[in-house]
PDB file of C-alpha atoms in Angstrom:
ATOM      1  CA  GLN G1179      43.405 152.138  76.373  1.00  0.00           C
ATOM      2  CA  VAL G1180      40.582 154.096  78.273  1.00  0.00           C
ATOM      3  CA  GLN G1181      39.729 153.417  81.971  1.00  0.00           C
ATOM      4  CA  LEU G1182      36.244 154.621  83.169  1.00  0.00           C
ATOM      5  CA  VAL G1183      34.892 154.534  86.587  1.00  0.00           C
ATOM      6  CA  GLU G1184      31.444 155.431  87.992  1.00  0.00           C
ATOM      7  CA  SER G1185      30.458 157.004  91.148  1.00  0.00           C
ATOM      8  CA  GLY G1186      27.583 158.450  93.104  1.00  0.00           C
ATOM      9  CA  GLY G1187      25.308 155.518  92.978  1.00  0.00           C
ATOM     10  CA  GLY G1188      23.328 154.542  96.086  1.00  0.00           C
ATOM     11  CA  LEU G1189      19.858 154.428  97.415  1.00  0.00           C
ATOM     12  CA  VAL G1190      17.289 156.938  97.176  1.00  0.00           C
ATOM     13  CA  GLN G1191      13.614 157.539  97.592  1.00  0.00           C
ATOM     14  CA  ALA G1192      10.907 157.187  94.777  1.00  0.00           C
ATOM     15  CA  GLY G1193      10.955 160.748  93.423  1.00  0.00           C
ATOM     16  CA  GLY G1194      14.264 161.625  94.276  1.00  0.00           C
ATOM     17  CA  SER G1195      17.493 162.521  92.623  1.00  0.00           C
ATOM     18  CA  LEU G1196      20.701 161.846  92.049  1.00  0.00           C
ATOM     19  CA  ARG G1197      23.847 162.512  89.848  1.00  0.00           C
ATOM     20  CA  LEU G1198      26.603 159.956  88.371  1.00  0.00           C
ATOM     21  CA  SER G1199      29.689 160.835  87.440  1.00  0.00           C
ATOM     22  CA  CYS G1200      32.253 158.709  85.170  1.00  0.00           C
ATOM     23  CA  ALA G1201      35.897 159.760  85.262  1.00  0.00           C
ATOM     24  CA  ALA G1202      37.862 158.560  82.637  1.00  0.00           C
ATOM     25  CA  SER G1203      41.732 158.618  82.274  1.00  0.00           C
ATOM     26  CA  GLY G1204      44.273 157.187  79.396  1.00  0.00           C
ATOM     27  CA  ARG G1205      43.532 158.228  76.307  1.00  0.00           C
ATOM     28  CA  ALA G1206      41.930 162.114  75.469  1.00  0.00           C
ATOM     29  CA  PHE G1207      38.442 161.910  76.846  1.00  0.00           C
ATOM     30  CA  TYR G1208      37.719 164.690  74.136  1.00  0.00           C
ATOM     31  CA  TRP G1209      38.243 161.792  71.317  1.00  0.00           C
ATOM     32  CA  TYR G1210      35.027 159.665  72.313  1.00  0.00           C
ATOM     33  CA  ALA G1211      31.475 159.991  72.372  1.00  0.00           C
ATOM     34  CA  MET G1212      30.347 158.684  75.821  1.00  0.00           C
ATOM     35  CA  ALA G1213      27.021 156.723  77.298  1.00  0.00           C
ATOM     36  CA  TRP G1214      25.368 155.336  80.142  1.00  0.00           C
ATOM     37  CA  PHE G1215      23.861 152.018  80.063  1.00  0.00           C
ATOM     38  CA  ARG G1216      21.955 150.156  82.488  1.00  0.00           C
ATOM     39  CA  GLN G1217      21.061 146.621  83.718  1.00  0.00           C
ATOM     40  CA  ALA G1218      18.364 145.614  86.042  1.00  0.00           C
ATOM     41  CA  PRO G1219      18.354 142.192  88.115  1.00  0.00           C
ATOM     42  CA  GLY G1220      17.655 139.082  85.313  1.00  0.00           C
ATOM     43  CA  LYS G1221      17.707 141.653  82.402  1.00  0.00           C
ATOM     44  CA  GLU G1222      19.442 142.943  79.341  1.00  0.00           C
ATOM     45  CA  ARG G1223      21.947 145.752  79.875  1.00  0.00           C
ATOM     46  CA  GLU G1224      19.787 148.814  78.229  1.00  0.00           C
ATOM     47  CA  PHE G1225      21.188 151.868  76.203  1.00  0.00           C
ATOM     48  CA  VAL G1226      20.313 154.986  78.249  1.00  0.00           C
ATOM     49  CA  VAL G1227      22.000 158.249  76.835  1.00  0.00           C
ATOM     50  CA  ALA G1228      24.747 159.150  75.147  1.00  0.00           C
ATOM     51  CA  ILE G1229      26.721 162.805  73.950  1.00  0.00           C
ATOM     52  CA  THR G1230      28.677 163.165  71.507  1.00  0.00           C
ATOM     53  CA  SER G1231      32.845 163.939  71.999  1.00  0.00           C
ATOM     54  CA  SER G1232      31.939 167.703  71.799  1.00  0.00           C
ATOM     55  CA  GLY G1233      28.946 167.641  74.061  1.00  0.00           C
ATOM     56  CA  ALA G1234      27.116 169.410  70.766  1.00  0.00           C
ATOM     57  CA  ASP G1235      24.168 166.327  70.912  1.00  0.00           C
ATOM     58  CA  THR G1236      22.802 164.017  73.181  1.00  0.00           C
ATOM     59  CA  TYR G1237      20.403 160.609  72.621  1.00  0.00           C
ATOM     60  CA  TYR G1238      18.139 159.695  75.193  1.00  0.00           C
ATOM     61  CA  ALA G1239      16.395 156.425  75.545  1.00  0.00           C
ATOM     62  CA  ASP G1240      12.383 157.332  75.940  1.00  0.00           C
ATOM     63  CA  SER G1241      12.193 155.370  79.291  1.00  0.00           C
ATOM     64  CA  VAL G1242      14.647 158.661  80.832  1.00  0.00           C
ATOM     65  CA  LYS G1243      13.988 161.200  78.327  1.00  0.00           C
ATOM     66  CA  GLY G1244      12.809 164.602  80.492  1.00  0.00           C
ATOM     67  CA  ARG G1245      13.816 163.172  83.599  1.00  0.00           C
ATOM     68  CA  PHE G1246      17.920 162.313  83.091  1.00  0.00           C
ATOM     69  CA  THR G1247      19.966 164.666  81.722  1.00  0.00           C
ATOM     70  CA  ILE G1248      23.949 163.682  80.664  1.00  0.00           C
ATOM     71  CA  SER G1249      26.516 166.041  80.351  1.00  0.00           C
ATOM     72  CA  ARG G1250      30.558 166.190  79.829  1.00  0.00           C
ATOM     73  CA  ASP G1251      33.227 168.458  81.194  1.00  0.00           C
ATOM     74  CA  ASN G1252      36.010 167.450  78.571  1.00  0.00           C
ATOM     75  CA  ALA G1253      38.567 169.737  81.092  1.00  0.00           C
ATOM     76  CA  LYS G1254      38.027 167.178  83.869  1.00  0.00           C
ATOM     77  CA  ASN G1255      37.690 163.969  81.549  1.00  0.00           C
ATOM     78  CA  THR G1256      34.082 163.495  83.578  1.00  0.00           C
ATOM     79  CA  VAL G1257      31.054 163.147  82.570  1.00  0.00           C
ATOM     80  CA  TYR G1258      27.674 163.250  84.339  1.00  0.00           C
ATOM     81  CA  LEU G1259      24.407 162.033  84.317  1.00  0.00           C
ATOM     82  CA  GLN G1260      21.762 163.939  86.298  1.00  0.00           C
ATOM     83  CA  MET G1261      19.116 161.754  87.356  1.00  0.00           C
ATOM     84  CA  ASN G1262      15.657 163.276  88.865  1.00  0.00           C
ATOM     85  CA  THR G1263      12.452 162.363  89.518  1.00  0.00           C
ATOM     86  CA  LEU G1264      13.798 158.417  90.355  1.00  0.00           C
ATOM     87  CA  GLN G1265      11.173 155.555  90.483  1.00  0.00           C
ATOM     88  CA  PRO G1266      11.760 151.895  91.296  1.00  0.00           C
ATOM     89  CA  GLU G1267      12.064 151.002  87.765  1.00  0.00           C
ATOM     90  CA  ASP G1268      14.783 153.112  87.511  1.00  0.00           C
ATOM     91  CA  THR G1269      16.916 150.619  89.748  1.00  0.00           C
ATOM     92  CA  ALA G1270      19.922 148.687  88.170  1.00  0.00           C
ATOM     93  CA  VAL G1271      23.273 149.233  87.673  1.00  0.00           C
ATOM     94  CA  TYR G1272      24.604 151.960  85.631  1.00  0.00           C
ATOM     95  CA  TYR G1273      27.511 151.593  83.388  1.00  0.00           C
ATOM     96  CA  CYS G1274      29.327 154.484  81.885  1.00  0.00           C
ATOM     97  CA  ALA G1275      30.831 153.400  78.469  1.00  0.00           C
ATOM     98  CA  ALA G1276      33.238 155.116  75.739  1.00  0.00           C
ATOM     99  CA  GLY G1277      33.212 154.897  71.853  1.00  0.00           C
ATOM    100  CA  VAL G1278      34.326 156.558  68.629  1.00  0.00           C
ATOM    101  CA  ASN G1279      31.133 157.656  67.437  1.00  0.00           C
ATOM    102  CA  ILE G1280      27.571 157.689  68.409  1.00  0.00           C
ATOM    103  CA  GLN G1281      26.614 154.379  65.808  1.00  0.00           C
ATOM    104  CA  LEU G1282      28.935 152.244  67.576  1.00  0.00           C
ATOM    105  CA  LEU G1283      28.594 153.143  71.085  1.00  0.00           C
ATOM    106  CA  LYS G1284      25.207 152.506  71.022  1.00  0.00           C
ATOM    107  CA  THR G1285      25.577 149.256  70.065  1.00  0.00           C
ATOM    108  CA  THR G1286      28.883 147.907  70.574  1.00  0.00           C
ATOM    109  CA  PRO G1287      30.996 150.757  73.153  1.00  0.00           C
ATOM    110  CA  ALA G1288      34.994 150.401  72.438  1.00  0.00           C
ATOM    111  CA  TYR G1289      35.236 150.487  76.625  1.00  0.00           C
ATOM    112  CA  TRP G1290      33.325 150.214  79.415  1.00  0.00           C
ATOM    113  CA  GLY G1291      33.153 150.875  83.131  1.00  0.00           C
ATOM    114  CA  GLN G1292      32.847 148.659  86.159  1.00  0.00           C
ATOM    115  CA  GLY G1293      29.286 150.381  87.152  1.00  0.00           C
ATOM    116  CA  THR G1294      27.600 151.945  90.122  1.00  0.00           C
ATOM    117  CA  GLN G1295      24.294 150.463  92.096  1.00  0.00           C
ATOM    118  CA  VAL G1296      21.824 152.836  91.853  1.00  0.00           C
ATOM    119  CA  THR G1297      18.240 151.503  93.948  1.00  0.00           C
ATOM    120  CA  VAL G1298      15.333 153.392  93.631  1.00  0.00           C
ATOM    121  CA  SER G1299      12.813 152.438  97.078  1.00  0.00           C
ATOM    122  CA  SER G1300       9.251 153.183  96.737  1.00  0.00           C
TER     123      SER G1300
END
């Protein structure tokens, strides 16, 4: 069992930045690939970015490539999402997720956090 808790969401003006954090507890954090998803009102949950268990490889959705950066600190059991040049279309609830490998994580994560709201004003 892995528990994931997101933090760092809030209200930001278009063009601004936020950094989200996802703190993990339970089974060893370093076993898992990690990802961020987001869900805007009335829309399906969308894959944003993933990172391998070691942090060696990352995978970004085209919509955030060049603006968002995922990183992890296995010593702190934490994964981060640095979001720059935020736009109103980035407004969503952002969810942290964990999986045993990237293939499964991008489709059917094993664990989910509760989400943190990001709102970008125009």
